[in-house]
Amino acid sequence: MLKNIELPRKVIVGEGAIHCLKEICNELNLKNPLIFSGNFTKKFADIICGEI
């Protein structure tokens, strides 16, 4: 199911989606799944995906 998913290098998502992205990266066994930056008191945060 998750075999063909390609995540962009940098995406901006709502805070509710961060956990989902972590789970997807765990399923795909990404080496360096997610690096977070930004202000988490706001609704959005930058997520930079690691190498697949």
mmCIF file with all atom_site columns, C-alpha atoms in Angstrom:
data_model
loop_
_atom_site.group_PDB
_atom_site.id
_atom_site.type_symbol
_atom_site.label_atom_id
_atom_site.label_alt_id
_atom_site.label_comp_id
_atom_site.label_asym_id
_atom_site.label_entity_id
_atom_site.label_seq_id
_atom_site.pdbx_PDB_ins_code
_atom_site.Cartn_x
_atom_site.Cartn_y
_atom_site.Cartn_z
_atom_site.occupancy
_atom_site.B_iso_or_equiv
_atom_site.pdbx_formal_charge
_atom_site.auth_seq_id
_atom_site.auth_comp_id
_atom_site.auth_asym_id
_atom_site.auth_atom_id
_atom_site.pdbx_PDB_model_num
ATOM 1  C CA . MET A 1 1  ? 0.000  0.000  0.000  1.00 0.00 ? 1  MET A CA 1
ATOM 2  C CA . LEU A 1 2  ? 2.756  2.448  0.925  1.00 0.00 ? 2  LEU A CA 1
ATOM 3  C CA . LYS A 1 3  ? 5.303  1.226  -1.622 1.00 0.00 ? 3  LYS A CA 1
ATOM 4  C CA . ASN A 1 4  ? 4.796  3.985  -4.197 1.00 0.00 ? 4  ASN A CA 1
ATOM 5  C CA . ILE A 1 5  ? 4.469  6.981  -1.890 1.00 0.00 ? 5  ILE A CA 1
ATOM 6  C CA . GLU A 1 6  ? 6.886  9.796  -2.700 1.00 0.00 ? 6  GLU A CA 1
ATOM 7  C CA . LEU A 1 7  ? 7.173  12.613 -0.182 1.00 0.00 ? 7  LEU A CA 1
ATOM 8  C CA . PRO A 1 8  ? 8.431  16.023 -1.317 1.00 0.00 ? 8  PRO A CA 1
ATOM 9  C CA . ARG A 1 9  ? 11.697 17.291 0.132  1.00 0.00 ? 9  ARG A CA 1
ATOM 10 C CA . LYS A 1 10 ? 9.861  19.989 2.062  1.00 0.00 ? 10 LYS A CA 1
ATOM 11 C CA . VAL A 1 11 ? 6.171  20.261 2.852  1.00 0.00 ? 11 VAL A CA 1
ATOM 12 C CA . ILE A 1 12 ? 4.103  22.442 5.135  1.00 0.00 ? 12 ILE A CA 1
ATOM 13 C CA . VAL A 1 13 ? 1.298  20.636 6.939  1.00 0.00 ? 13 VAL A CA 1
ATOM 14 C CA . GLY A 1 14 ? -1.108 21.190 9.813  1.00 0.00 ? 14 GLY A CA 1
ATOM 15 C CA . GLU A 1 15 ? -0.041 19.947 13.214 1.00 0.00 ? 15 GLU A CA 1
ATOM 16 C CA . GLY A 1 16 ? -2.614 17.155 13.027 1.00 0.00 ? 16 GLY A CA 1
ATOM 17 C CA . ALA A 1 17 ? -0.772 15.579 10.089 1.00 0.00 ? 17 ALA A CA 1
ATOM 18 C CA . ILE A 1 18 ? 2.649  15.445 11.753 1.00 0.00 ? 18 ILE A CA 1
ATOM 19 C CA . HIS A 1 19 ? 1.889  12.197 13.582 1.00 0.00 ? 19 HIS A CA 1
ATOM 20 C CA . CYS A 1 20 ? 0.559  10.636 10.372 1.00 0.00 ? 20 CYS A CA 1
ATOM 21 C CA . LEU A 1 21 ? 3.747  11.563 8.516  1.00 0.00 ? 21 LEU A CA 1
ATOM 22 C CA . LYS A 1 22 ? 5.816  10.020 11.306 1.00 0.00 ? 22 LYS A CA 1
ATOM 23 C CA . GLU A 1 23 ? 3.827  6.795  10.986 1.00 0.00 ? 23 GLU A CA 1
ATOM 24 C CA . ILE A 1 24 ? 4.228  6.765  7.188  1.00 0.00 ? 24 ILE A CA 1
ATOM 25 C CA . CYS A 1 25 ? 7.982  7.297  7.503  1.00 0.00 ? 25 CYS A CA 1
ATOM 26 C CA . ASN A 1 26 ? 8.170  4.476  10.039 1.00 0.00 ? 26 ASN A CA 1
ATOM 27 C CA . GLU A 1 27 ? 6.304  2.211  7.613  1.00 0.00 ? 27 GLU A CA 1
ATOM 28 C CA . LEU A 1 28 ? 8.707  3.152  4.815  1.00 0.00 ? 28 LEU A CA 1
ATOM 29 C CA . ASN A 1 29 ? 11.730 2.707  7.116  1.00 0.00 ? 29 ASN A CA 1
ATOM 30 C CA . LEU A 1 30 ? 13.243 6.077  6.258  1.00 0.00 ? 30 LEU A CA 1
ATOM 31 C CA . LYS A 1 31 ? 16.812 6.449  7.504  1.00 0.00 ? 31 LYS A CA 1
ATOM 32 C CA . ASN A 1 32 ? 16.344 10.004 8.779  1.00 0.00 ? 32 ASN A CA 1
ATOM 33 C CA . PRO A 1 33 ? 12.546 10.272 8.774  1.00 0.00 ? 33 PRO A CA 1
ATOM 34 C CA . LEU A 1 34 ? 11.681 13.819 9.825  1.00 0.00 ? 34 LEU A CA 1
ATOM 35 C CA . ILE A 1 35 ? 13.479 16.945 10.895 1.00 0.00 ? 35 ILE A CA 1
ATOM 36 C CA . PHE A 1 36 ? 11.208 19.517 12.475 1.00 0.00 ? 36 PHE A CA 1
ATOM 37 C CA . SER A 1 37 ? 11.654 23.258 12.410 1.00 0.00 ? 37 SER A CA 1
ATOM 38 C CA . GLY A 1 38 ? 9.347  26.163 13.089 1.00 0.00 ? 38 GLY A CA 1
ATOM 39 C CA . ASN A 1 39 ? 7.132  27.473 15.823 1.00 0.00 ? 39 ASN A CA 1
ATOM 40 C CA . PHE A 1 40 ? 4.893  24.728 17.176 1.00 0.00 ? 40 PHE A CA 1
ATOM 41 C CA . THR A 1 41 ? 2.634  27.262 18.892 1.00 0.00 ? 41 THR A CA 1
ATOM 42 C CA . LYS A 1 42 ? 1.307  28.091 15.423 1.00 0.00 ? 42 LYS A CA 1
ATOM 43 C CA . LYS A 1 43 ? -0.937 25.917 13.250 1.00 0.00 ? 43 LYS A CA 1
ATOM 44 C CA . PHE A 1 44 ? 1.786  25.001 10.757 1.00 0.00 ? 44 PHE A CA 1
ATOM 45 C CA . ALA A 1 45 ? 5.346  23.691 10.875 1.00 0.00 ? 45 ALA A CA 1
ATOM 46 C CA . ASP A 1 46 ? 8.002  22.929 8.287  1.00 0.00 ? 46 ASP A CA 1
ATOM 47 C CA . ILE A 1 47 ? 8.765  19.263 7.822  1.00 0.00 ? 47 ILE A CA 1
ATOM 48 C CA . ILE A 1 48 ? 11.857 18.255 5.914  1.00 0.00 ? 48 ILE A CA 1
ATOM 49 C CA . CYS A 1 49 ? 11.867 14.654 4.773  1.00 0.00 ? 49 CYS A CA 1
ATOM 50 C CA . GLY A 1 50 ? 15.092 12.687 4.979  1.00 0.00 ? 50 GLY A CA 1
ATOM 51 C CA . GLU A 1 51 ? 16.605 10.443 2.357  1.00 0.00 ? 51 GLU A CA 1
ATOM 52 C CA . ILE A 1 52 ? 14.530 7.427  1.371  1.00 0.00 ? 52 ILE A CA 1
#
